[in-house]
Coordinates of C-alpha atoms in Angstrom, one line a residue:
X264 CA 0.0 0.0 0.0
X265 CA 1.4 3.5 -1.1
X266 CA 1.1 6.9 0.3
X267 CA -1.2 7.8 -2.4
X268 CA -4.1 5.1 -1.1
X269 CA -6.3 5.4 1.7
X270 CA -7.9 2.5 3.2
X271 CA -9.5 0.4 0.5
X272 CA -13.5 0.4 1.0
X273 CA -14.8 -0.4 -2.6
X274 CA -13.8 -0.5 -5.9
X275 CA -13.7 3.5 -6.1
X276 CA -11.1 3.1 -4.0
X277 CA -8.8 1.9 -6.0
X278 CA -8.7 4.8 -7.9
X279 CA -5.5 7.0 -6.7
X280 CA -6.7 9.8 -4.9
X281 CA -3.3 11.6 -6.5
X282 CA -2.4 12.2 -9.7
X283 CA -0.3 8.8 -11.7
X284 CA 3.0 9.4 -11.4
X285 CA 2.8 7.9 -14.9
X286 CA 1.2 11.1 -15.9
X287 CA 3.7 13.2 -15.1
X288 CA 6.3 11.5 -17.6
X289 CA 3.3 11.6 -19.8
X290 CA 3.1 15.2 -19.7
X291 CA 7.3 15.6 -20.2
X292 CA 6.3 14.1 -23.2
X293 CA 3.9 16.8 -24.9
X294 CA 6.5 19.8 -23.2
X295 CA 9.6 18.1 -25.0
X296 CA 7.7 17.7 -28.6
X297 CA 6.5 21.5 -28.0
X298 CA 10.0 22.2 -27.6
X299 CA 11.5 20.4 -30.3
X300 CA 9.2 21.4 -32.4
X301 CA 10.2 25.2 -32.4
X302 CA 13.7 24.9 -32.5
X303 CA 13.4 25.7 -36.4
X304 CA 12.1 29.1 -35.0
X305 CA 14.5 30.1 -32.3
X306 CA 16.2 33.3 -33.0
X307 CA 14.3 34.2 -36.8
X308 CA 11.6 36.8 -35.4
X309 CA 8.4 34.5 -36.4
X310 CA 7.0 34.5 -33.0
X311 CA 3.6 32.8 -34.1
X312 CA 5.3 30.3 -36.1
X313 CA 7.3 29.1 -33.3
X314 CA 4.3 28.8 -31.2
X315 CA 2.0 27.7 -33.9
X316 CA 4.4 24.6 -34.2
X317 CA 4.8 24.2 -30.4
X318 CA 0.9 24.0 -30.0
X319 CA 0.6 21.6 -32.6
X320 CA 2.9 19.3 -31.5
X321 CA 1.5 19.4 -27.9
X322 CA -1.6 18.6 -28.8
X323 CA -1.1 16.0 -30.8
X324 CA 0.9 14.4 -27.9
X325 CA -2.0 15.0 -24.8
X326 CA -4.3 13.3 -27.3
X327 CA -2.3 10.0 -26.1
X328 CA -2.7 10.3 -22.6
X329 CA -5.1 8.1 -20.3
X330 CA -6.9 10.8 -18.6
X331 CA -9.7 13.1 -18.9
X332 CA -8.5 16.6 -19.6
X333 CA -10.5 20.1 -19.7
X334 CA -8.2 23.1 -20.7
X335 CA -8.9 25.5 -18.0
X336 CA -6.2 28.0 -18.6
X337 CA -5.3 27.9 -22.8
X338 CA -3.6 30.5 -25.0
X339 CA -6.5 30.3 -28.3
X340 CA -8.3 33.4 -27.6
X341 CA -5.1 36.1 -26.1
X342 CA -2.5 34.8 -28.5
X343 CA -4.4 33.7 -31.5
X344 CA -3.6 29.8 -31.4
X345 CA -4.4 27.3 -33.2
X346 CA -5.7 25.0 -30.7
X347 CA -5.3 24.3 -26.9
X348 CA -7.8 26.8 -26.3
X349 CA -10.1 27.4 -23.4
X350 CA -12.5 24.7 -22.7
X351 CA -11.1 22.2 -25.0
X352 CA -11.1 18.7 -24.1
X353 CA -7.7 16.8 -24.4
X354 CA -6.7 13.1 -23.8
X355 CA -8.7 9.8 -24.3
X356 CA -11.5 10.5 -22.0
X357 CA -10.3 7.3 -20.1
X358 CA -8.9 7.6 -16.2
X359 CA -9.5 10.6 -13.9
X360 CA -11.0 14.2 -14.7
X361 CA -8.8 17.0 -14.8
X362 CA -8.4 20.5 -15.1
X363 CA -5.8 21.5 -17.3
X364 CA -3.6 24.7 -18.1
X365 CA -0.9 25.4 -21.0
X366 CA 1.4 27.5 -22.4
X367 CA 3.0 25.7 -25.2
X368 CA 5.3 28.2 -25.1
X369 CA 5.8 31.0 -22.3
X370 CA 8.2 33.6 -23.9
X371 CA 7.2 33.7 -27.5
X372 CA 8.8 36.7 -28.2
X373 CA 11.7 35.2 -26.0
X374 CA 12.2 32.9 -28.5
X375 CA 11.9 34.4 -31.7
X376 CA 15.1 36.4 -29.9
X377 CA 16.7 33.6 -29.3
X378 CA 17.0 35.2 -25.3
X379 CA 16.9 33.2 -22.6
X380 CA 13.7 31.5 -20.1
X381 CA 11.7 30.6 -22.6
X382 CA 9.8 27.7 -21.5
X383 CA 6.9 24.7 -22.9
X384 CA 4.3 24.3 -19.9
X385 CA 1.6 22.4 -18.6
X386 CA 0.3 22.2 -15.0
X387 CA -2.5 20.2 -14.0
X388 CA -4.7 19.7 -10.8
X389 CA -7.9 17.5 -10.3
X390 CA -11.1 18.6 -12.2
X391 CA -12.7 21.5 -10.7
X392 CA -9.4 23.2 -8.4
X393 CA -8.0 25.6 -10.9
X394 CA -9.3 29.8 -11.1
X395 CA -10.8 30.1 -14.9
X396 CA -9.5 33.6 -14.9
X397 CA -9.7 33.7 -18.4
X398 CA -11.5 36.7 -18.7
X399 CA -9.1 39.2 -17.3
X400 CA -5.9 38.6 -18.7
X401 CA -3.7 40.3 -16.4
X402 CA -2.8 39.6 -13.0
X403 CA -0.9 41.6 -10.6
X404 CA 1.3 39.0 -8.7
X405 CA 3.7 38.3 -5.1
X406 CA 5.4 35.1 -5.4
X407 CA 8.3 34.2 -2.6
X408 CA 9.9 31.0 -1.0
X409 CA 8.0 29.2 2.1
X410 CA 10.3 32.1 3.9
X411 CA 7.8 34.3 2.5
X412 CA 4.3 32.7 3.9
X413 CA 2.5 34.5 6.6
X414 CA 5.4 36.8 5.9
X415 CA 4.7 39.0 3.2
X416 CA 1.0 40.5 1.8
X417 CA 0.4 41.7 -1.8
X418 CA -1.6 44.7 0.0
X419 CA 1.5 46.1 1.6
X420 CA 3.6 48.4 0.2
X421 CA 6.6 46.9 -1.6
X422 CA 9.5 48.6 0.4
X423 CA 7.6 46.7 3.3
X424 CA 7.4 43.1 1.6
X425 CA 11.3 43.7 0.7
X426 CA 12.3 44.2 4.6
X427 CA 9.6 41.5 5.9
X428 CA 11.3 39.2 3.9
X429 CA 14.6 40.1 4.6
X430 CA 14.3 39.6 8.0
X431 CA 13.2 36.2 7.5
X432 CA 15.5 35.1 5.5
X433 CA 18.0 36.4 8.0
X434 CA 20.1 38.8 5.3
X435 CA 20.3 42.3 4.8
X436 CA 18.2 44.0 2.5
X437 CA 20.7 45.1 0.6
X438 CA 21.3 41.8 -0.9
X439 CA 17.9 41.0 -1.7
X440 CA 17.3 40.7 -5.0
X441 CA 13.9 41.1 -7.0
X442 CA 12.2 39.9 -10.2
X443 CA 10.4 41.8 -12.3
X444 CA 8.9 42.1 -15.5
X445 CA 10.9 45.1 -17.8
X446 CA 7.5 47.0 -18.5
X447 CA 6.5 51.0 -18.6
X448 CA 3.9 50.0 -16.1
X449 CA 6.6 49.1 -13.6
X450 CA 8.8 52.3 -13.5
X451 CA 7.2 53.1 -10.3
X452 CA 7.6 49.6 -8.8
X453 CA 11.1 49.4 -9.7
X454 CA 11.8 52.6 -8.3
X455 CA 10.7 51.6 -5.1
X456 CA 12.2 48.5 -5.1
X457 CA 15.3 50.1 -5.6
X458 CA 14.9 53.1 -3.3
X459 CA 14.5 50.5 -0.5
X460 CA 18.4 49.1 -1.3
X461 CA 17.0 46.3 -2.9
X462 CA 18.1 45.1 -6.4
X463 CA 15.6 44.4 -9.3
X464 CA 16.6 41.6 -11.9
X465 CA 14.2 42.6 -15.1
X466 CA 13.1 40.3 -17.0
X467 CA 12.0 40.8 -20.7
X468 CA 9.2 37.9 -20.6
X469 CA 8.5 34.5 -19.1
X470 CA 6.8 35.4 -15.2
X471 CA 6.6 31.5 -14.6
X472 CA 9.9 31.0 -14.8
X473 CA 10.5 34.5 -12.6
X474 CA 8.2 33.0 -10.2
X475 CA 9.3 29.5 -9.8
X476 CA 13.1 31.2 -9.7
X477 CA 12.0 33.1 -6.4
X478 CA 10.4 29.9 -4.7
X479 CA 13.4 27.7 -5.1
X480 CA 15.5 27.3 -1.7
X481 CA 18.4 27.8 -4.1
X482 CA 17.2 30.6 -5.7
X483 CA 19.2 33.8 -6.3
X484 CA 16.4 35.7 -6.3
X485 CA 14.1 36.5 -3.6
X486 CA 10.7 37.5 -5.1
X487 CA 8.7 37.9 -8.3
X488 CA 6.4 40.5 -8.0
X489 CA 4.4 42.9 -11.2
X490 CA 1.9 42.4 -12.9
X491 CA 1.5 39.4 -15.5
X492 CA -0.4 37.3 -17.7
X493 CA -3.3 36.2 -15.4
X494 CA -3.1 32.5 -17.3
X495 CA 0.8 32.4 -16.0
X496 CA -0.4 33.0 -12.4
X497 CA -2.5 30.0 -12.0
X498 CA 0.8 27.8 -13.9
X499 CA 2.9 29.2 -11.2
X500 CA 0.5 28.2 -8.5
X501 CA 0.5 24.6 -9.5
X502 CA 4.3 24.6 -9.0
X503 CA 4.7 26.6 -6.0
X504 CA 2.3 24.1 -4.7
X505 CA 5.1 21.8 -4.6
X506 CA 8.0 24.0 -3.7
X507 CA 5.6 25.4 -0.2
X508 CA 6.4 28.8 -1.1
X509 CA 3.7 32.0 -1.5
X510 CA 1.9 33.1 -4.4
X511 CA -1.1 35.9 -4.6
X512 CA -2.7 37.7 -7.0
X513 CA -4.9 40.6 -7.6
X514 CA -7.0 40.6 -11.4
X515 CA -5.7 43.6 -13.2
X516 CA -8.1 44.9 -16.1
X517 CA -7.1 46.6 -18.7
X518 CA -10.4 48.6 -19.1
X519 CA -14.1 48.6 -17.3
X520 CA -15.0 46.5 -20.5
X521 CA -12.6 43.9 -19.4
X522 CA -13.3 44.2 -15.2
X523 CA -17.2 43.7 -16.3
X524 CA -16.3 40.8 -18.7
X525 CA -14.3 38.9 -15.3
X526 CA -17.3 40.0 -13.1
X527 CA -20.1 38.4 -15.2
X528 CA -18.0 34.8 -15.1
X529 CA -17.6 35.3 -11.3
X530 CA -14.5 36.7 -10.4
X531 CA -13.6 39.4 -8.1
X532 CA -12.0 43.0 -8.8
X533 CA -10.7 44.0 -5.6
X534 CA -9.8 40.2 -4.2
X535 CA -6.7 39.1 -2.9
X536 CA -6.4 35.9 -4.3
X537 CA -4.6 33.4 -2.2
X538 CA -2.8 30.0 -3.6
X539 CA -5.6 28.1 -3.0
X540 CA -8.0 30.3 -4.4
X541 CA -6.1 30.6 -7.9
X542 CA -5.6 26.4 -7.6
X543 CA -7.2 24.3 -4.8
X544 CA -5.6 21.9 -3.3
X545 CA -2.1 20.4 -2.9
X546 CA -3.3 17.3 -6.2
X547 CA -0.9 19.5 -8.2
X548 CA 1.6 18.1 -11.1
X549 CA 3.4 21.3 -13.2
X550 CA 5.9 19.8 -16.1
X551 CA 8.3 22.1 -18.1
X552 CA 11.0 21.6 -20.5
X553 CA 13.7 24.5 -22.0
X554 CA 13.3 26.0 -25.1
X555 CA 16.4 28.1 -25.0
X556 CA 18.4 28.6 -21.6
X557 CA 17.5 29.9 -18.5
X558 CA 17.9 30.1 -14.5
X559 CA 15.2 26.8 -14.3
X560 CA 16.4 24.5 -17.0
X561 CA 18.7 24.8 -19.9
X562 CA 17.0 25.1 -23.7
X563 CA 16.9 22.5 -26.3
X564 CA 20.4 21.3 -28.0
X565 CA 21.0 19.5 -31.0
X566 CA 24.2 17.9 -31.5
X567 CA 25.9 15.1 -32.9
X568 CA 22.5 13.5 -34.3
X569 CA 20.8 13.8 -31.0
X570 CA 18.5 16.6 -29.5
X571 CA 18.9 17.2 -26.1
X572 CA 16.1 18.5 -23.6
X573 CA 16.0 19.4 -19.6
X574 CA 12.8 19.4 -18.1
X575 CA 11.1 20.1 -14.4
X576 CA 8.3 18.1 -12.4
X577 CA 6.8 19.7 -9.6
X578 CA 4.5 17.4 -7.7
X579 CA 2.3 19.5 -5.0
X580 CA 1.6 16.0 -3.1
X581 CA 5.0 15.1 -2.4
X582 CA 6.5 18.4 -2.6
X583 CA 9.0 17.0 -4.8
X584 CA 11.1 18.9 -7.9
X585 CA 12.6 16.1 -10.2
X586 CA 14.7 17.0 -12.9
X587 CA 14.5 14.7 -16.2
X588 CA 17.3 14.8 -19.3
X589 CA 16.5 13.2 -22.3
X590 CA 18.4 12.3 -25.3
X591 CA 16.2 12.0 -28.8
X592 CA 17.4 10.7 -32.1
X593 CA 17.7 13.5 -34.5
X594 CA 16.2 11.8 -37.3
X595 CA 13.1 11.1 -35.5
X596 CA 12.2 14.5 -35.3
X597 CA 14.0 16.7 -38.0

């Protein structure tokens, strides 16, 4: 008897109350092709080619898997996809119910510059746990290491978060270091952050990986915070899940249009939301593999007839980061 069964009963029972670990590799398995499959891209400017290919290949690979899927979080209707959009069904339709977000490829324009972090996603967490905040597509986000919980508030000022967090941590705040996305809407936030002694790392896209970065007890950053694509918070939730760190979020609309459109599907304005209001629930897996090289995993090689990949698995129920490296024949995919 596992971890992952409680005391058998009926037949129910022996269905895992946890998601397969078998799913997980499943899962490496759509990130890598979605990958792979825009290396042609990397670097040449075509942005929606790159992640025209990467969605394509994706699905194609989650319509193998023995589970029931609903895409909760896509990228059809803000990016213009092909597929993998909202409310999709993916997978057989055989084994347990899902809910299901994507991002075949966070960092588009990351990699049609060939710069760094730009990662293929997909988190998951059992049917009916993960925010639908698709909406509102921005989010204004705090995301920390377990240091950070109980800690740190969204609310508070940032200059206040900084020196909270400092002081747990145990180093001066001179040495903290910040995330934060390199947008005209932040000038004031990174002001502040700076005025406080803090330093501010900017990043040019990819908030996932900023935020998973912060979490990690080895991270060299200390927090991710800015607003962000309201899809990328509920990804990061699924994998701070599993690191026990601190995530909130606060819906940003662009325009009373857009804060009525998020109203009418039942979500709040002026709500902090916590972790387990943006996805419920520790029944978390989050799977991502490089598409060029960053702070979380390095990007897709090829070399020597082989293409090489590194890719992540978070699992909220153990708590557990795995790394997996994978070596694929060349001629199998190019």
């Amino acid at each position: 008897m596992t971890a992952d069964f409680h005391e058998i009963t009926s037949a129910e029972d022996l269905i895992p109350l946890h998601p397969d670990r078998n799913i997980a590799l499943e899962l490496v398995r759509a990130t890598e092709a979605a990958a792979i499959r825009s290396v042609p891209f990397i670097g040449r400017g075509a942005k929606e080619a790159a992640d025209g290919a990467a969605v394509d290949a994706m699905r194609a690979f989650l319509s193998t898997v023995d589970f029931d899927g609903v895409i909760v979080i896509g990228e059809g209707e803000k990016d213009d996809a092909p597929m993998l959009f909202n409310g999709e069904h993916v997978g057989t339709g055989r084994g347990r119910a899902y809910d299901i977000a994507v991002d075949p490829i966070d960092g588009t324009s990351l990699t049609a510059a060939g710069r760094n972090n730009a990662l293929s996603v997909i988190a998951l967490s059992d049917r009916g746990t993960m925010l639908d905040a698709s909406t509102v597509f921005y989010m204004d986000k705090l995301v920390t290491g377990p240091a950070g919980v109980g800690v740190v508030d969204i609310r508070l000022p940032i200059g206040e978060n900084i020196r909270r967090l400092a002081k747990a941590l145990g180093k001066p705040v001179e040495e903290m270091v910040v995330s934060v996305l390199n947008r005209p809407r932040h000038e004031q936030l990174i002001a502040d952050i700076r005025e406080t002694g803090a330093g501010t790392r900017l990043m040019s896209d990819g908030d996932v990986a900023g935020g998973i970065n912060a979490a990690r007890h080895d991270a060299r950053t200390d927090m991710c915070v800015g607003v962000g694509g309201s899809p990328e918070g509920i990804v990061t939730a699924c994998a701070i899940k599993a690191l026990g760190g601190h995530i909130q979020g606060r819906l940003w609309p662009r325009h009373d249009e857009e804060a009525q459109k998020g109203i009418d599907a039942g979500l709040k304005m002026d709500h902090v939301y916590e972790a387990d209001d943006l996805v419920a629930g520790s029944n978390t897996i989050f799977v991502a593999t490089g598409v060029t090289d960053g702070a979380l995993v390095e990007g897709v090689r090829r070399q020597g007839g082989y293409v090489y990949t590194e890719s992540v698995v978070l699992r909220g129920h153990s708590g557990t980061l795995r790394r997996i490296s994978s070596d694929h024949l060349e001629s199998k995919w190019f």
